[in-house]
Amino acid sequence: VGALYAHLGYGGRGSLAPWTKDIHNGADDNSSGTSALLEIAQQLVSRQTTSRRRIVFIAFSAEERGLIGSARYVKEPLIALEKTIAMVNLDMVGRLTDNKLIVTGTGTSDVWNPLLDKLNDTAKFEMTRKPEGVGPSDHQSFYLKDIPVLHLFTGLHEFYHRPSDDFKTINFKGMERITALTTEIIASIAQDDERPNFKKAEKKRHVENTGGDRPYFGSIPDYSENSDGLPLTGVATNGPAEKAGIKRKDVVIGLGKYKIGGIEDFDSALRKFKAGDKVAVKVLRGGKELTLTITLGSPR
């Protein structure tokens, strides 16, 4: 059971507020996950039924620098990886909105979907399931070693990688429910007679605008939606998208001459342009197609 505890300090590389040196507290990313990690450990220890399997809790460093902590662990594990039956990752579980919980890795074992069906009968989340095992968090290190994974996530938001990601933005009741569900997931697989089988699962999506050489668009993808195009849960304040008139719940379907079917298309298309370019953006808003013009910003 893992959660990253590193963040961005005073900003710099990876920050989406590069103009400031204010401390980036990372309440959602990822104090929420490390808090849940500790609570899950307490809940499992408090149970009268002893686990049939060893459960290891790890807070990983250097996730923001490229999964360095978890990559080091799978290279030099405390417990042999062949004895590690699964990895459950808690990264950004503090902003449950509209009851939407995103669970990634559901295609990495045949056990996950039936287990989630059963447990969600009680938990009652609006659950979006994504099969892929790769993604920008520590579960990827384990998936690449042929270990089944799950990653629980409540989505991106306007405070992501900014000093404003502070405790006042946290949905504590939502965290409580996610923690209870995760405890049941872990208890179930720890008690099962058979270990979960492992399956390769195709990569579908990754986080947009967390750094790199792409021009800055200023969108916040909605990973709880599976519609064609790139659905948005918001736009960055005073960012290029907001200035262009792009709004929350818009679905980006075109960027310049490129058709956008999802985050992969969007990322690829964005790299065809440079900061300062004025680009036509096609969006769906309330079922109607609109064309707006965006002036792309410098890479973040």
Short mmCIF file of C-alpha atoms in Angstrom, two decimals:
data_model
loop_
_atom_site.label_atom_id
_atom_site.label_comp_id
_atom_site.label_asym_id
_atom_site.label_seq_id
_atom_site.Cartn_x
_atom_site.Cartn_y
_atom_site.Cartn_z
CA VAL A 1 0.00 0.00 0.00
CA GLY A 2 1.71 3.18 -1.14
CA ALA A 3 1.38 6.96 -1.20
CA LEU A 4 3.86 9.62 -2.19
CA TYR A 5 4.91 12.12 0.46
CA ALA A 6 7.23 14.32 -1.62
CA HIS A 7 5.95 17.56 -3.16
CA LEU A 8 7.27 20.77 -4.72
CA GLY A 9 8.62 22.75 -1.76
CA TYR A 10 8.80 26.40 -2.76
CA GLY A 11 7.82 25.65 -6.35
CA GLY A 12 10.15 25.76 -9.33
CA ARG A 13 10.17 22.71 -11.57
CA GLY A 14 6.70 21.19 -11.82
CA SER A 15 4.86 24.13 -10.26
CA LEU A 16 1.92 25.61 -12.15
CA ALA A 17 2.50 28.89 -10.27
CA PRO A 18 6.13 29.54 -11.28
CA TRP A 19 5.84 33.26 -10.48
CA THR A 20 5.75 32.58 -6.71
CA LYS A 21 8.10 31.12 -4.11
CA ASP A 22 5.31 30.42 -1.62
CA ILE A 23 5.33 26.98 -0.02
CA HIS A 24 3.38 24.37 -1.96
CA ASN A 25 1.67 22.51 0.87
CA GLY A 26 0.20 19.76 -1.29
CA ALA A 27 -2.87 19.09 0.83
CA ASP A 28 -4.48 16.96 -1.86
CA ASP A 29 -1.21 16.09 -3.63
CA ASN A 30 -0.44 14.19 -1.56
CA SER A 31 -1.11 14.78 2.11
CA SER A 32 -4.49 13.22 1.39
CA GLY A 33 -2.90 9.96 0.27
CA THR A 34 -0.38 9.72 3.11
CA SER A 35 -3.10 10.50 5.67
CA ALA A 36 -5.26 7.77 4.15
CA LEU A 37 -2.28 5.39 4.25
CA LEU A 38 -1.92 5.85 8.02
CA GLU A 39 -5.67 5.55 8.62
CA ILE A 40 -5.90 2.34 6.58
CA ALA A 41 -3.06 0.84 8.59
CA GLN A 42 -4.91 1.75 11.80
CA GLN A 43 -8.18 0.28 10.55
CA LEU A 44 -6.56 -3.00 9.52
CA VAL A 45 -4.64 -3.35 12.79
CA SER A 46 -7.87 -2.72 14.71
CA ARG A 47 -9.66 -5.65 13.05
CA GLN A 48 -10.18 -8.81 15.03
CA THR A 49 -9.41 -11.00 12.01
CA THR A 50 -5.68 -11.43 11.44
CA SER A 51 -4.55 -10.98 7.85
CA ARG A 52 -3.37 -14.12 6.06
CA ARG A 53 -0.76 -12.07 4.23
CA ARG A 54 1.83 -9.50 5.18
CA ILE A 55 0.70 -5.95 4.35
CA VAL A 56 3.48 -3.43 3.72
CA PHE A 57 2.83 0.32 3.95
CA ILE A 58 5.28 2.61 2.17
CA ALA A 59 5.39 6.39 1.72
CA PHE A 60 7.51 7.06 -1.36
CA SER A 61 9.81 10.01 -1.93
CA ALA A 62 10.69 11.73 -5.22
CA GLU A 63 7.49 10.84 -7.10
CA GLU A 64 7.42 14.41 -8.43
CA ARG A 65 10.91 13.86 -9.89
CA GLY A 66 9.94 10.77 -11.88
CA LEU A 67 8.78 7.99 -9.52
CA ILE A 68 12.34 7.73 -8.18
CA GLY A 69 11.38 6.37 -4.75
CA SER A 70 9.12 3.57 -5.96
CA ALA A 71 11.50 2.72 -8.82
CA ARG A 72 14.27 2.28 -6.25
CA TYR A 73 12.02 0.09 -4.10
CA VAL A 74 11.15 -2.36 -6.87
CA LYS A 75 14.85 -2.55 -7.71
CA GLU A 76 15.83 -3.24 -4.09
CA PRO A 77 12.63 -4.45 -2.35
CA LEU A 78 12.36 -5.20 1.35
CA ILE A 79 10.23 -8.22 0.44
CA ALA A 80 10.94 -10.20 -2.73
CA LEU A 81 8.72 -8.99 -5.57
CA GLU A 82 7.66 -12.54 -6.42
CA LYS A 83 5.96 -12.52 -3.00
CA THR A 84 4.21 -9.20 -3.68
CA ILE A 85 0.73 -10.01 -4.94
CA ALA A 86 -0.61 -6.48 -5.56
CA MET A 87 0.03 -2.77 -5.02
CA VAL A 88 -2.66 -0.23 -4.08
CA ASN A 89 -1.72 3.43 -4.56
CA LEU A 90 -3.35 6.49 -2.98
CA ASP A 91 -2.46 9.65 -4.88
CA MET A 92 -4.78 12.68 -4.60
CA VAL A 93 -7.85 11.32 -2.81
CA GLY A 94 -8.81 14.53 -1.02
CA ARG A 95 -11.13 16.31 -3.45
CA LEU A 96 -14.10 14.01 -3.98
CA THR A 97 -16.53 16.04 -6.11
CA ASP A 98 -19.99 14.95 -7.31
CA ASN A 99 -19.25 11.55 -5.71
CA LYS A 100 -16.81 10.74 -8.58
CA LEU A 101 -13.98 8.33 -7.78
CA ILE A 102 -11.47 7.29 -10.44
CA VAL A 103 -9.83 3.87 -10.12
CA THR A 104 -6.96 3.11 -12.48
CA GLY A 105 -5.43 -0.32 -13.02
CA THR A 106 -8.66 -2.28 -13.20
CA GLY A 107 -7.38 -4.16 -16.26
CA THR A 108 -4.21 -5.40 -14.52
CA SER A 109 -5.99 -8.38 -12.92
CA ASP A 110 -9.24 -10.26 -13.44
CA VAL A 111 -10.06 -9.91 -9.74
CA TRP A 112 -10.41 -6.14 -9.65
CA ASN A 113 -13.70 -5.47 -11.42
CA PRO A 114 -15.75 -8.14 -9.59
CA LEU A 115 -14.28 -6.99 -6.27
CA LEU A 116 -15.06 -3.34 -7.00
CA ASP A 117 -18.60 -4.28 -8.11
CA LYS A 118 -19.16 -6.01 -4.78
CA LEU A 119 -17.63 -3.34 -2.56
CA ASN A 120 -19.19 -0.41 -4.41
CA ASP A 121 -22.66 -1.82 -3.73
CA THR A 122 -22.03 -0.48 -0.23
CA ALA A 123 -19.66 2.43 -0.96
CA LYS A 124 -21.88 3.81 -3.75
CA PHE A 125 -19.34 5.94 -5.59
CA GLU A 126 -19.86 7.17 -9.14
CA MET A 127 -16.84 5.09 -10.11
CA THR A 128 -14.87 5.55 -13.32
CA ARG A 129 -12.62 2.57 -14.03
CA LYS A 130 -9.54 2.78 -16.20
CA PRO A 131 -7.74 -0.43 -17.16
CA GLU A 132 -4.21 0.86 -17.69
CA GLY A 133 -1.40 0.10 -15.27
CA VAL A 134 0.92 2.89 -16.35
CA GLY A 135 0.46 6.50 -15.32
CA PRO A 136 2.19 9.34 -13.52
CA SER A 137 2.25 7.83 -10.03
CA ASP A 138 4.02 5.14 -8.03
CA HIS A 139 1.79 2.22 -8.99
CA GLN A 140 3.48 2.27 -12.41
CA SER A 141 6.78 1.05 -10.94
CA PHE A 142 5.03 -2.10 -9.68
CA TYR A 143 2.97 -2.65 -12.82
CA LEU A 144 6.14 -2.66 -14.91
CA LYS A 145 7.33 -5.55 -12.70
CA ASP A 146 4.18 -7.56 -13.55
CA ILE A 147 2.37 -6.86 -10.30
CA PRO A 148 -1.39 -6.06 -10.34
CA VAL A 149 -2.10 -2.48 -9.29
CA LEU A 150 -4.91 -0.12 -8.36
CA HIS A 151 -4.65 3.66 -8.12
CA LEU A 152 -7.41 5.62 -6.37
CA PHE A 153 -7.77 9.26 -7.45
CA THR A 154 -10.37 12.04 -7.15
CA GLY A 155 -9.18 14.06 -10.16
CA LEU A 156 -7.29 17.20 -11.07
CA HIS A 157 -8.40 20.68 -10.00
CA GLU A 158 -7.43 24.35 -10.18
CA PHE A 159 -5.25 24.10 -7.04
CA TYR A 160 -3.06 21.30 -8.46
CA HIS A 161 0.70 22.02 -8.12
CA ARG A 162 0.00 25.46 -6.65
CA PRO A 163 0.36 26.99 -3.15
CA SER A 164 -3.46 27.10 -3.00
CA ASP A 165 -3.58 23.28 -2.60
CA ASP A 166 -4.16 23.72 1.13
CA PHE A 167 -6.21 21.93 3.78
CA LYS A 168 -9.24 24.22 3.39
CA THR A 169 -9.90 22.66 -0.04
CA ILE A 170 -10.08 19.07 1.27
CA ASN A 171 -13.30 17.05 1.36
CA PHE A 172 -12.65 15.14 4.59
CA LYS A 173 -15.92 13.19 4.49
CA GLY A 174 -15.04 12.05 0.99
CA MET A 175 -11.58 10.98 2.17
CA GLU A 176 -13.19 8.99 4.98
CA ARG A 177 -15.33 7.07 2.50
CA ILE A 178 -12.43 6.42 0.11
CA THR A 179 -10.28 5.23 3.00
CA ALA A 180 -13.00 2.81 4.13
CA LEU A 181 -13.33 1.41 0.60
CA THR A 182 -9.57 0.99 0.25
CA THR A 183 -9.38 -0.83 3.57
CA GLU A 184 -11.98 -3.31 2.30
CA ILE A 185 -10.08 -3.80 -1.00
CA ILE A 186 -6.86 -4.58 0.85
CA ALA A 187 -8.53 -6.82 3.44
CA SER A 188 -10.26 -8.81 0.69
CA ILE A 189 -7.15 -9.59 -1.34
CA ALA A 190 -5.12 -10.22 1.81
CA GLN A 191 -7.60 -12.91 2.89
CA ASP A 192 -8.17 -14.61 -0.48
CA ASP A 193 -6.80 -18.11 -1.03
CA GLU A 194 -5.47 -17.26 -4.49
CA ARG A 195 -3.22 -14.37 -5.41
CA PRO A 196 -4.58 -12.01 -8.11
CA ASN A 197 -3.48 -12.92 -11.60
CA PHE A 198 -1.54 -10.30 -13.57
CA LYS A 199 -2.58 -8.94 -16.98
CA LYS A 200 -1.01 -6.41 -19.30
CA ALA A 201 -3.29 -3.42 -19.74
CA GLU A 202 -2.97 -0.73 -22.41
CA LYS A 203 -2.09 2.82 -21.48
CA LYS A 204 -4.97 5.19 -22.15
CA ARG A 205 -4.31 8.56 -20.56
CA HIS A 206 -1.87 10.59 -18.51
CA VAL A 207 -1.86 13.89 -16.68
CA GLU A 208 -1.66 17.01 -18.85
CA ASN A 209 0.58 20.00 -18.16
CA THR A 210 2.76 18.73 -15.31
CA GLY A 211 5.93 20.01 -16.94
CA GLY A 212 7.97 19.50 -20.06
CA ASP A 213 8.44 21.35 -23.34
CA ARG A 214 4.82 21.64 -24.45
CA PRO A 215 3.28 25.11 -24.66
CA TYR A 216 0.91 25.86 -21.81
CA PHE A 217 -2.79 25.39 -22.52
CA GLY A 218 -4.18 25.80 -19.00
CA SER A 219 -6.78 23.03 -18.97
CA ILE A 220 -7.74 20.59 -16.23
CA PRO A 221 -8.78 17.23 -17.76
CA ASP A 222 -11.77 15.38 -16.31
CA TYR A 223 -10.57 11.81 -15.86
CA SER A 224 -13.97 10.71 -14.57
CA GLU A 225 -15.44 11.04 -18.07
CA ASN A 226 -14.91 8.54 -20.89
CA SER A 227 -16.46 10.56 -23.72
CA ASP A 228 -14.74 11.11 -27.06
CA GLY A 229 -12.58 14.22 -27.01
CA LEU A 230 -10.94 15.79 -23.95
CA PRO A 231 -13.56 16.66 -21.30
CA LEU A 232 -12.50 19.42 -18.90
CA THR A 233 -13.24 19.71 -15.22
CA GLY A 234 -11.91 23.26 -15.19
CA VAL A 235 -9.39 25.75 -16.55
CA ALA A 236 -6.53 27.52 -14.81
CA THR A 237 -7.33 31.03 -13.57
CA ASN A 238 -5.96 33.63 -16.01
CA GLY A 239 -4.48 30.83 -18.13
CA PRO A 240 -4.61 30.68 -21.92
CA ALA A 241 -7.72 28.48 -21.98
CA GLU A 242 -9.72 30.78 -19.70
CA LYS A 243 -8.66 33.84 -21.69
CA ALA A 244 -9.82 32.09 -24.87
CA GLY A 245 -13.29 31.55 -23.41
CA ILE A 246 -12.91 27.82 -22.76
CA LYS A 247 -14.99 26.72 -19.78
CA ARG A 248 -15.47 23.93 -17.29
CA LYS A 249 -17.40 20.99 -18.82
CA ASP A 250 -16.33 21.89 -22.35
CA VAL A 251 -15.05 18.94 -24.40
CA VAL A 252 -12.06 19.73 -26.62
CA ILE A 253 -12.49 17.94 -29.96
CA GLY A 254 -10.02 19.83 -32.15
CA LEU A 255 -6.75 21.74 -31.85
CA GLY A 256 -5.71 23.47 -35.06
CA LYS A 257 -5.98 20.89 -37.85
CA TYR A 258 -5.77 17.99 -35.39
CA LYS A 259 -8.76 15.96 -34.22
CA ILE A 260 -8.80 15.31 -30.46
CA GLY A 261 -10.19 11.96 -29.34
CA GLY A 262 -8.61 11.94 -25.87
CA ILE A 263 -5.67 13.10 -23.79
CA GLU A 264 -3.12 11.26 -25.96
CA ASP A 265 -4.31 13.09 -29.08
CA PHE A 266 -4.34 16.38 -27.19
CA ASP A 267 -0.80 15.95 -25.89
CA SER A 268 0.49 14.99 -29.33
CA ALA A 269 -1.26 17.91 -31.02
CA LEU A 270 -0.12 20.44 -28.42
CA ARG A 271 3.49 19.53 -29.09
CA LYS A 272 3.07 20.64 -32.73
CA PHE A 273 2.83 24.26 -31.56
CA LYS A 274 4.97 26.71 -29.62
CA ALA A 275 4.34 29.42 -27.04
CA GLY A 276 2.70 32.49 -28.57
CA ASP A 277 0.95 30.59 -31.36
CA LYS A 278 -2.71 31.49 -31.90
CA VAL A 279 -4.58 28.23 -32.47
CA ALA A 280 -8.21 27.41 -33.24
CA VAL A 281 -9.79 25.19 -30.59
CA LYS A 282 -13.00 23.28 -31.29
CA VAL A 283 -15.10 22.46 -28.25
CA LEU A 284 -18.45 20.88 -27.54
CA ARG A 285 -20.53 22.90 -25.08
CA GLY A 286 -24.00 21.72 -24.24
CA GLY A 287 -24.02 19.61 -27.39
CA LYS A 288 -23.10 22.53 -29.66
CA GLU A 289 -19.76 22.88 -31.45
CA LEU A 290 -17.86 26.14 -30.92
CA THR A 291 -14.56 27.36 -32.35
CA LEU A 292 -12.42 29.58 -30.11
CA THR A 293 -8.93 30.98 -30.52
CA ILE A 294 -6.26 30.37 -27.89
CA THR A 295 -2.85 32.02 -27.52
CA LEU A 296 -0.60 29.32 -26.09
CA GLY A 297 1.60 30.15 -23.13
CA SER A 298 5.20 29.30 -22.26
CA PRO A 299 5.87 25.73 -21.06
CA ARG A 300 5.35 25.10 -17.35
#
